[in-house]
Every structure is written in C-alpha cells, then in structure tokens.
N, CA, C and O atoms as a printed pandas DataFrame, in Angstrom:
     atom_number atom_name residue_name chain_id  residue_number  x_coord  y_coord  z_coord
0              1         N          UNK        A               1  122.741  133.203  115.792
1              2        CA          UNK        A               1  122.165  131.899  116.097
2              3         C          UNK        A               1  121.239  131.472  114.965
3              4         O          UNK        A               1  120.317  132.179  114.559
4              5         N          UNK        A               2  121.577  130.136  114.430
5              6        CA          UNK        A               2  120.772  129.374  113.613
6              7         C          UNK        A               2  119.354  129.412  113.867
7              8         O          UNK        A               2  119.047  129.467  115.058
8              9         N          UNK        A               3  118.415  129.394  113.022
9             10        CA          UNK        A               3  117.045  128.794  113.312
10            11         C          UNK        A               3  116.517  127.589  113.125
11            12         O          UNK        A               3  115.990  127.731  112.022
12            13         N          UNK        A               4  116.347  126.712  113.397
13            14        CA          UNK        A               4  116.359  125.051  112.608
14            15         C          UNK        A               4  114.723  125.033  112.270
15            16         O          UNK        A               4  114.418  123.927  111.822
16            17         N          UNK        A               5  113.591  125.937  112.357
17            18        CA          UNK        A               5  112.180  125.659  112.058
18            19         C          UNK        A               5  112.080  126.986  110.715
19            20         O          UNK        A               5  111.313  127.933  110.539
20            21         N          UNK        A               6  113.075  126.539  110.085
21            22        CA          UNK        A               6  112.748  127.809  108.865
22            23         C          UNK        A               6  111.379  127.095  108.032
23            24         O          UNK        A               6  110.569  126.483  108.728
24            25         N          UNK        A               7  111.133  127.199  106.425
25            26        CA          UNK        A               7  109.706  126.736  106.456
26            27         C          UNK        A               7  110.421  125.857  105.686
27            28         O          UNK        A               7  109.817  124.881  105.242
28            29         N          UNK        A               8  112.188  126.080  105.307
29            30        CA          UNK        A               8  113.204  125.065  104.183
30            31         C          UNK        A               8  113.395  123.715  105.167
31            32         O          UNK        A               8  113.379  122.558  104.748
32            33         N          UNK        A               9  113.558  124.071  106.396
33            34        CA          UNK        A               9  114.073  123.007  106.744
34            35         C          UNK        A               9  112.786  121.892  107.535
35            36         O          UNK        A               9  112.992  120.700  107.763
36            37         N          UNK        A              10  112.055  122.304  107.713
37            38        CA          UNK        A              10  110.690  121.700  108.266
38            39         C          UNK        A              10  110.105  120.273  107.827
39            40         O          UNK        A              10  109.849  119.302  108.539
40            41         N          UNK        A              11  109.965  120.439  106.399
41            42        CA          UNK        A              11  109.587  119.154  105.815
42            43         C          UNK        A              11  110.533  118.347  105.787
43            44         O          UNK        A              11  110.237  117.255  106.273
44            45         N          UNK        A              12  112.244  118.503  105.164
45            46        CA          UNK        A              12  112.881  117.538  105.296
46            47         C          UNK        A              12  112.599  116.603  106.422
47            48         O          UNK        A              12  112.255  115.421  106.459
48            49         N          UNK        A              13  112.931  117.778  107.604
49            50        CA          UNK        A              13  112.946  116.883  109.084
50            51         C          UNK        A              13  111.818  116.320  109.099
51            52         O          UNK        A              13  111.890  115.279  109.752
52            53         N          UNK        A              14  110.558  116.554  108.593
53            54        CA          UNK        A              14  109.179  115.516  109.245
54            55         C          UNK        A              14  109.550  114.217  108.344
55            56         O          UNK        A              14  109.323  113.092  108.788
56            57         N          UNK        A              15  110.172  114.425  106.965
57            58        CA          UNK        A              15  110.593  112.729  105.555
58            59         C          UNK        A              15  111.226  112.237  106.758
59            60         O          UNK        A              15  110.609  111.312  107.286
60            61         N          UNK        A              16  112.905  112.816  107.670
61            62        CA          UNK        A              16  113.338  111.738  107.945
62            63         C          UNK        A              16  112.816  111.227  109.267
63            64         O          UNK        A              16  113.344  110.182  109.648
64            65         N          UNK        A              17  111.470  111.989  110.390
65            66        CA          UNK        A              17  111.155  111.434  111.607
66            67         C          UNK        A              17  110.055  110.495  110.588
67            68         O          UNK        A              17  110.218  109.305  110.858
68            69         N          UNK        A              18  109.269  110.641  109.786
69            70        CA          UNK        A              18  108.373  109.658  108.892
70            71         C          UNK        A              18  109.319  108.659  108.992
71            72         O          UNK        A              18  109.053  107.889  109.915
72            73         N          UNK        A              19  110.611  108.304  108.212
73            74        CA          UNK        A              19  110.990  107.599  108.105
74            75         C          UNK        A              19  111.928  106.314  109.102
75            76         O          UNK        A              19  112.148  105.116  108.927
76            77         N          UNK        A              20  112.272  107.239  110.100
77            78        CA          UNK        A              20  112.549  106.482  111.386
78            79         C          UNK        A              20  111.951  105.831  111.963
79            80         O          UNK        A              20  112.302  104.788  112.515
80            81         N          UNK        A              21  110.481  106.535  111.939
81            82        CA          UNK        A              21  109.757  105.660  112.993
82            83         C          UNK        A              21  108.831  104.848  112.313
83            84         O          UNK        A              21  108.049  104.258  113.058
84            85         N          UNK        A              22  108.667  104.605  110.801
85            86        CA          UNK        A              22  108.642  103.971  110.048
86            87         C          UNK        A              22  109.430  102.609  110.029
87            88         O          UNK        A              22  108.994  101.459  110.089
88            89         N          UNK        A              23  110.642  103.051  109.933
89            90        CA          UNK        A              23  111.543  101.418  110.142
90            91         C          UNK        A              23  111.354  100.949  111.835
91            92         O          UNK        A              23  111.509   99.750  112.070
92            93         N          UNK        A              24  111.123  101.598  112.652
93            94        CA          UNK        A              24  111.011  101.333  114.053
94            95         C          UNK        A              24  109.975  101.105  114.434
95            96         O          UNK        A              24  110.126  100.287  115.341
96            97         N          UNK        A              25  108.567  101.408  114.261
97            98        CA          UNK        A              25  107.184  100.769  114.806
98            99         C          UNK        A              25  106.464   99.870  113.375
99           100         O          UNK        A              25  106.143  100.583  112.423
100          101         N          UNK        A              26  106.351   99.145  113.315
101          102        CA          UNK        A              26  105.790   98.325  111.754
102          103         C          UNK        A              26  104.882   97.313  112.117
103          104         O          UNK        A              26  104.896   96.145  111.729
104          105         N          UNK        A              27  103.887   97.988  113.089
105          106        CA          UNK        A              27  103.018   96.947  113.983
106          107         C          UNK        A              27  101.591   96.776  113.343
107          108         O          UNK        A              27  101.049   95.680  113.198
108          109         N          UNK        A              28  100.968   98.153  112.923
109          110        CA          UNK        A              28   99.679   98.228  112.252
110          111         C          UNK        A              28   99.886   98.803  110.998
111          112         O          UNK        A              28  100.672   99.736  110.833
112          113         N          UNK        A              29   98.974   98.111  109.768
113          114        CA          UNK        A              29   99.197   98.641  108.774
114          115         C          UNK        A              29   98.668  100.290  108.512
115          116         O          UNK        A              29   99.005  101.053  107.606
116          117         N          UNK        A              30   97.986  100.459  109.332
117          118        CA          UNK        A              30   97.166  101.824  109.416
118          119         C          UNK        A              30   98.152  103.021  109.728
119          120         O          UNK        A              30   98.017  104.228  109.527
120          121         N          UNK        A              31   99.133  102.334  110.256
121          122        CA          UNK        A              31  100.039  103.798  110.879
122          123         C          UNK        A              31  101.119  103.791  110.222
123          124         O          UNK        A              31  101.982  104.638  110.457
124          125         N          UNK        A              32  101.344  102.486  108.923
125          126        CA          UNK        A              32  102.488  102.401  107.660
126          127         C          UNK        A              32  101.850  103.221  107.346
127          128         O          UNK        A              32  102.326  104.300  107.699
128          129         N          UNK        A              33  100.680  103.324  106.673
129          130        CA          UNK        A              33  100.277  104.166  105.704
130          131         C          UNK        A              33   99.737  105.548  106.485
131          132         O          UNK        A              33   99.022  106.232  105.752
132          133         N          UNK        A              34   99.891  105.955  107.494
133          134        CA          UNK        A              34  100.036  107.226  107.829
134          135         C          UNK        A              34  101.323  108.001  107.811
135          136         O          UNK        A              34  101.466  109.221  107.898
136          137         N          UNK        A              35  102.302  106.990  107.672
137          138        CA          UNK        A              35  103.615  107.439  107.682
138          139         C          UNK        A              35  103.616  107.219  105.724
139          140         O          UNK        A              35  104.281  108.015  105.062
140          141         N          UNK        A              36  103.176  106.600  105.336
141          142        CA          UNK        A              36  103.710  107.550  104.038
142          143         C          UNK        A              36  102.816  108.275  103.707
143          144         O          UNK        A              36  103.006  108.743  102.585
144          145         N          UNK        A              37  101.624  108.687  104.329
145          146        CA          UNK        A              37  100.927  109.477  103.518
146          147         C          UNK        A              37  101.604  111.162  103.741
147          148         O          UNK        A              37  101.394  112.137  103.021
148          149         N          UNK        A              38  102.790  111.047  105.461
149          150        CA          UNK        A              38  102.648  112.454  105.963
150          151         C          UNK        A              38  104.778  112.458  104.830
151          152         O          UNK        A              38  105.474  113.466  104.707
152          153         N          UNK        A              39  105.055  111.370  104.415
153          154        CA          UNK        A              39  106.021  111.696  103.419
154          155         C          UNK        A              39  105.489  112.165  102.567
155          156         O          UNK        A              39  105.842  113.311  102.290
156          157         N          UNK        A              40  104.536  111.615  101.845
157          158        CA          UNK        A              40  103.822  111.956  100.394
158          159         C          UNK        A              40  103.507  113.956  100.542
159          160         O          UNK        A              40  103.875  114.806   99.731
160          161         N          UNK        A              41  102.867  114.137  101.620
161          162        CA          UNK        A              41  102.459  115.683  101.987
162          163         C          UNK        A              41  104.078  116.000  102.184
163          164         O          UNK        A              41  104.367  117.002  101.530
164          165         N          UNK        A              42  104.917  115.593  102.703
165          166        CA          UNK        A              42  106.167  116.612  102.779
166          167         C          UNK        A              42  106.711  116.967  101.760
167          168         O          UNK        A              42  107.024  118.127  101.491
168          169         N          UNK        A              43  106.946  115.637  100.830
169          170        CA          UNK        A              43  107.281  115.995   99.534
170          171         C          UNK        A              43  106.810  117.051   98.433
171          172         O          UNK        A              43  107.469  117.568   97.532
172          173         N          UNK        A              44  105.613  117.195   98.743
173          174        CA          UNK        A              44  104.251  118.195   97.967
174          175         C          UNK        A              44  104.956  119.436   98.558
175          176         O          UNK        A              44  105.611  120.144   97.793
176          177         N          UNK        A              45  104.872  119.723   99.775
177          178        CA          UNK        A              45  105.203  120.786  100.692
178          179         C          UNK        A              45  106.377  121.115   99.641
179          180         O          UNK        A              45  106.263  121.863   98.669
180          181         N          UNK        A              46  107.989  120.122  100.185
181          182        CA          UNK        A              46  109.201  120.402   99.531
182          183         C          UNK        A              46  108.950  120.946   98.420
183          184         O          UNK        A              46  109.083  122.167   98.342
184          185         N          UNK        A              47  108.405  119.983   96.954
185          186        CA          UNK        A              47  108.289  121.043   95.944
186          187         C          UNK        A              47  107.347  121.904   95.843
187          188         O          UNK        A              47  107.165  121.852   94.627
188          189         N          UNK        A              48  106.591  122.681   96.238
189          190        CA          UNK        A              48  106.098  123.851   96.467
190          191         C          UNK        A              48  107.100  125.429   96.581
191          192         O          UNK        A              48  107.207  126.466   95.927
192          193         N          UNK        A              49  107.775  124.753   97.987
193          194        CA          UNK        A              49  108.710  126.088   98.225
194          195         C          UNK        A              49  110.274  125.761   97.282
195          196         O          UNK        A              49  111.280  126.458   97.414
196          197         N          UNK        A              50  110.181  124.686   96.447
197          198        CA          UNK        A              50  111.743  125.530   95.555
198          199         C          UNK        A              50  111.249  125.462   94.117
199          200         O          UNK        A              50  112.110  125.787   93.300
200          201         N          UNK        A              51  110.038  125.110   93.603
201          202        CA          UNK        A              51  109.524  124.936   92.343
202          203         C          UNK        A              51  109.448  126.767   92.239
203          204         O          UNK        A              51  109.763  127.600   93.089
204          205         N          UNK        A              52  109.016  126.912   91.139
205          206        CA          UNK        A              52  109.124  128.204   90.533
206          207         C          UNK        A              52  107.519  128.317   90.017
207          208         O          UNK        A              52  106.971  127.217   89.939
208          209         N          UNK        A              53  106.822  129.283   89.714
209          210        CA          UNK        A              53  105.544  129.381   89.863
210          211         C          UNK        A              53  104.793  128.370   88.430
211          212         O          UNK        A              53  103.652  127.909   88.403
212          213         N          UNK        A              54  105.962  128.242   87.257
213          214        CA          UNK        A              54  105.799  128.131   86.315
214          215         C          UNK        A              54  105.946  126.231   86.079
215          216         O          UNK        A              54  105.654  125.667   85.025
216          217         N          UNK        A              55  106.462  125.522   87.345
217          218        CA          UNK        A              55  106.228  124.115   86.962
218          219         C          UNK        A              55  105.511  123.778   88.184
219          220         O          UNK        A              55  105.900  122.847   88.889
220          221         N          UNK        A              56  104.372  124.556   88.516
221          222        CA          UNK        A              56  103.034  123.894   89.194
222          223         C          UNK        A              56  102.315  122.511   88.725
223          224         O          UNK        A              56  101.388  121.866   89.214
224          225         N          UNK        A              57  102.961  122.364   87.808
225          226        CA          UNK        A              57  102.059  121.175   86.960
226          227         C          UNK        A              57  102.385  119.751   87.979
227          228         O          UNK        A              57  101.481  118.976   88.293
228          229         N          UNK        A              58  104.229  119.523   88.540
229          230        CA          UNK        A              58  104.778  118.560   88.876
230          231         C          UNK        A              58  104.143  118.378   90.454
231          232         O          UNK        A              58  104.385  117.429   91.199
232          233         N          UNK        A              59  103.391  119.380   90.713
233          234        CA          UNK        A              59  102.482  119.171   92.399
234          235         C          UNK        A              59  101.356  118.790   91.790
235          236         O          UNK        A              59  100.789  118.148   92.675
236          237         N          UNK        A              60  100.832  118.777   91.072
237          238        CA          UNK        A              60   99.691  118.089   90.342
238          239         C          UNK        A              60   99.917  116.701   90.289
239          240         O          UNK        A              60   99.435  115.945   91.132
240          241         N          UNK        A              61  100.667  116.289   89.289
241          242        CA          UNK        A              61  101.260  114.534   89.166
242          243         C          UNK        A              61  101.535  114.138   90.546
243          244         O          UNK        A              61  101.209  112.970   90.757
244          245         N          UNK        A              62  102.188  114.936   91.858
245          246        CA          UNK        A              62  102.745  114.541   93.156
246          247         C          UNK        A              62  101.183  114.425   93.575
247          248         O          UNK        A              62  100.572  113.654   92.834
248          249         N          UNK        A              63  100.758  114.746   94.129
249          250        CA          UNK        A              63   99.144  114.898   94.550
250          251         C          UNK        A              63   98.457  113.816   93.640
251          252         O          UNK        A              63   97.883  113.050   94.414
252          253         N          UNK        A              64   98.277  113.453   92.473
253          254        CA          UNK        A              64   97.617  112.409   92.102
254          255         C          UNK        A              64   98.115  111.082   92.409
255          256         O          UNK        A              64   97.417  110.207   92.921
256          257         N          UNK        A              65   99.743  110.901   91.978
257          258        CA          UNK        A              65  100.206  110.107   93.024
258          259         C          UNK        A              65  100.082  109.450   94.477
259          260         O          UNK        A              65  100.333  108.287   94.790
260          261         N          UNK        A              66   99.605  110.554   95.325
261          262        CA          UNK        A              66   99.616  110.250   96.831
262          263         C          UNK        A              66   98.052  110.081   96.831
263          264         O          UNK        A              66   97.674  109.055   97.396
264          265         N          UNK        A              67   97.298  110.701   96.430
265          266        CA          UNK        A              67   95.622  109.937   96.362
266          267         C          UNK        A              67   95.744  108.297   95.447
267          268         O          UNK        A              67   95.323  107.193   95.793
268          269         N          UNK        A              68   96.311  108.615   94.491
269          270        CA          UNK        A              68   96.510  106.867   94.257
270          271         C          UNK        A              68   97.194  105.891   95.349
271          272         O          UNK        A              68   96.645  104.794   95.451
272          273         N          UNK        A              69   98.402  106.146   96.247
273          274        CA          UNK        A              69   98.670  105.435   97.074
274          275         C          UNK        A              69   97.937  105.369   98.153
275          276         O          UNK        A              69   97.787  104.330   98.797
276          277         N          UNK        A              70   97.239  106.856   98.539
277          278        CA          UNK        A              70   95.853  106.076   99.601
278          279         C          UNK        A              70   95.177  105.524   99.266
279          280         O          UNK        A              70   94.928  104.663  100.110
280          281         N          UNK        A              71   94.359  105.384   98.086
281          282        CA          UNK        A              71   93.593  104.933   97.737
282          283         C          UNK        A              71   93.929  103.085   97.720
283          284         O          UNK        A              71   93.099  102.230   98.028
284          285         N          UNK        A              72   95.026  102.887   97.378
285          286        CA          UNK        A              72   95.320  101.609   97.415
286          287         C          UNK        A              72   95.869  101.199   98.799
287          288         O          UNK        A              72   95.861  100.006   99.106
288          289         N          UNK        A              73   96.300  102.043   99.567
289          290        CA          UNK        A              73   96.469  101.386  100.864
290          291         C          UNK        A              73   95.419  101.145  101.605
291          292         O          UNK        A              73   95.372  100.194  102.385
292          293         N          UNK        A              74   94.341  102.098  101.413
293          294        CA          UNK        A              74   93.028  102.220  102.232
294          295         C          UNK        A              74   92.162  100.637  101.585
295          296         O          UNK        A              74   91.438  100.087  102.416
296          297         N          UNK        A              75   92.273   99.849   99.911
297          298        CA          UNK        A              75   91.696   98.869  100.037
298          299         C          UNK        A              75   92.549   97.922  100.500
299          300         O          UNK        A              75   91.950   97.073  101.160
300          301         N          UNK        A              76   93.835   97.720  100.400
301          302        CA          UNK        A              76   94.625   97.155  101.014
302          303         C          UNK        A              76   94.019   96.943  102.561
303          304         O          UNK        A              76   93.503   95.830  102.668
304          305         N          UNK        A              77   93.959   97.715  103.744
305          306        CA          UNK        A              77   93.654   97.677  104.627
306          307         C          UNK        A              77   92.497   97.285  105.096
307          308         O          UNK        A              77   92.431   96.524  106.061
308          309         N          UNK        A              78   91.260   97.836  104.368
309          310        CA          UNK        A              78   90.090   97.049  104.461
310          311         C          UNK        A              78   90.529   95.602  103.650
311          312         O          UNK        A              78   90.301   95.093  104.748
312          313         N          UNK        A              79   90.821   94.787  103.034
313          314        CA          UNK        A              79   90.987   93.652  102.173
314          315         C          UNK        A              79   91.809   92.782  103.597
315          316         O          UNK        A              79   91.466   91.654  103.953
316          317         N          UNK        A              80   92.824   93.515  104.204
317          318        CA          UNK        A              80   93.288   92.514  104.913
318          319         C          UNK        A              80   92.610   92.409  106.285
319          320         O          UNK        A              80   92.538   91.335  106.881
320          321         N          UNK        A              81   92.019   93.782  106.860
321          322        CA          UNK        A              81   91.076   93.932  107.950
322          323         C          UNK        A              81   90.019   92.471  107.892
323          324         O          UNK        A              81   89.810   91.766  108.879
324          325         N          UNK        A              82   89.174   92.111  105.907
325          326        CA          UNK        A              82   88.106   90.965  106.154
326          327         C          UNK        A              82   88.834   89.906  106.083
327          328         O          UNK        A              82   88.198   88.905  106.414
328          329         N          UNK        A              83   89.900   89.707  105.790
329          330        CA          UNK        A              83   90.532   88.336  105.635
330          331         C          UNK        A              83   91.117   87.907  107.279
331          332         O          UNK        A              83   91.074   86.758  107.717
332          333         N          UNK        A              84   91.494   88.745  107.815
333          334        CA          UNK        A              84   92.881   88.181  108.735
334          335         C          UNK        A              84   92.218   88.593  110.199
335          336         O          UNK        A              84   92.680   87.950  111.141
336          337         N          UNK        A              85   91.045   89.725  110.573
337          338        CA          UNK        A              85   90.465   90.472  111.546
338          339         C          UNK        A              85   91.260   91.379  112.363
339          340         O          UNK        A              85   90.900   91.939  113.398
340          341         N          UNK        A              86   92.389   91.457  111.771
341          342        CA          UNK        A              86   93.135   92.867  112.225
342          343         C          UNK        A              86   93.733   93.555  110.918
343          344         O          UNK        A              86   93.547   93.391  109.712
344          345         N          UNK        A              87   94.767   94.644  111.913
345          346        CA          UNK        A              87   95.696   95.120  110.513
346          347         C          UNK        A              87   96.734   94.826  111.455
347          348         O          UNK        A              87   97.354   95.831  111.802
348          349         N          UNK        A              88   96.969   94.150  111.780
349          350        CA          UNK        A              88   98.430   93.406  112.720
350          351         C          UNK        A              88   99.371   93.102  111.247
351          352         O          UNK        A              88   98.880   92.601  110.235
352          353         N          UNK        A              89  100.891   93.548  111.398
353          354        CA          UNK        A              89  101.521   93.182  110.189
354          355         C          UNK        A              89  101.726   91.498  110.745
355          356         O          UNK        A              89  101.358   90.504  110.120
356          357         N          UNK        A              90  102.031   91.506  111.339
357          358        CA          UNK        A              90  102.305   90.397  112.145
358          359         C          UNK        A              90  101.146   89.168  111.806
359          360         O          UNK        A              90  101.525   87.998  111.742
360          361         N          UNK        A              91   99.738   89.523  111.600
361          362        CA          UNK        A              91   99.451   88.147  111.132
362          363         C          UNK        A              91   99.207   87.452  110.295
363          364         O          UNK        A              91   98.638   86.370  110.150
364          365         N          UNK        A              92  100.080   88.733  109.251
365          366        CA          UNK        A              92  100.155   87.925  107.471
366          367         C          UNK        A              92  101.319   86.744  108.113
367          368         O          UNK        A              92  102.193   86.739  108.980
368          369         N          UNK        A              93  100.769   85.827  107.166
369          370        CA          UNK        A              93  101.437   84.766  107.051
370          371         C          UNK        A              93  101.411   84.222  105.592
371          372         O          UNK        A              93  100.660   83.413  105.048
372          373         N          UNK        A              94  102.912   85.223  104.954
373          374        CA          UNK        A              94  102.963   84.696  103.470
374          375         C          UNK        A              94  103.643   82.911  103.309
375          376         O          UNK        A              94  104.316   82.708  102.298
376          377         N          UNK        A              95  103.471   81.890  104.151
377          378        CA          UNK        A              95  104.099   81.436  103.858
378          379         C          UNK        A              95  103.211   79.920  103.676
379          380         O          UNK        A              95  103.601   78.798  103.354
380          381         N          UNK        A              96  101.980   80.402  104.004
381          382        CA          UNK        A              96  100.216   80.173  103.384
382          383         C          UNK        A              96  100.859   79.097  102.374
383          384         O          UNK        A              96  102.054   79.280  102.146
384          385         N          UNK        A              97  100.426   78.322  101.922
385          386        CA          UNK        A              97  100.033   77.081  100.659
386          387         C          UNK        A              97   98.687   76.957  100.409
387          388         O          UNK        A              97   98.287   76.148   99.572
C-alpha cells in the first residue's frame, strides 16, 4: 500500500489545494495573499528536499522573493484598506475616470 503523506508528495498537494481554492474563494485580498504566501513556502519546501546541499544559494533568491511579494502585498492591502475601507476584491472599481 501506497503512502500519499511522504515529505515528496506533501508540498505539491498543499501548490495545488493553494491553488484551487485560490481560483474558487477571491473575496478578500488578505486570504489572496495568504494563498500565495503558503505557495511561495511550498515551493521553498519543494526545493529544499530535491536541491543538493551544494545549490542552497537558489532557497536564498526563493525566500527573498517571497518577502518581496509580502512585502508588496502587505502595502498593497493597507493602500487599498485607506482608500476603499475594506479589502473586498469586489469594491475595486477599475473602471473609475
């Protein structure tokens, strides 16, 4: 009998439930960007266990990466929190003049 919670197959499965329920709940911007932040960590995870000890460097660039995308989602979110008084995706209205 198969095991499906090996430590190989773990992260894939959390990218594609991130990503499902990603295209399926898109209500608050707070919980977009919790869903990519827990891709951004799977991906780190993924290359961890098939990288080789010797290109540690490429979880470095992955990790600066994903603090740069919080970092910009987090002013993103406060920026639209003072403009609009929610993070409702729903009450951008790009269509503004």
């Amino acid at each position: 009998m198969m095991n499906y919670l090996q430590p190989q197959t773990v992260p894939p499965m959390m990218i594609i439930l991130s990503l499902l329920y990603l295209t399926a709940y898109r209500g608050h911007l707070l919980m977009i960007l919790l869903f990519f932040e827990t891709i951004v960590l799977m991906l780190i995870i993924l290359t961890g266990l098939w990288l080789k000890k010797g290109l540690l460097f490429s979880i470095l660039i992955l990790l600066t990466f994903g603090a740069c995308e919080a970092s910009i989602g987090l002013s993103l979110l406060v920026l639209m929190s003072r403009t609009t008084g929610s993070d409702f995706i729903s009450s951008l209205n790009l269509n503004k003049t």
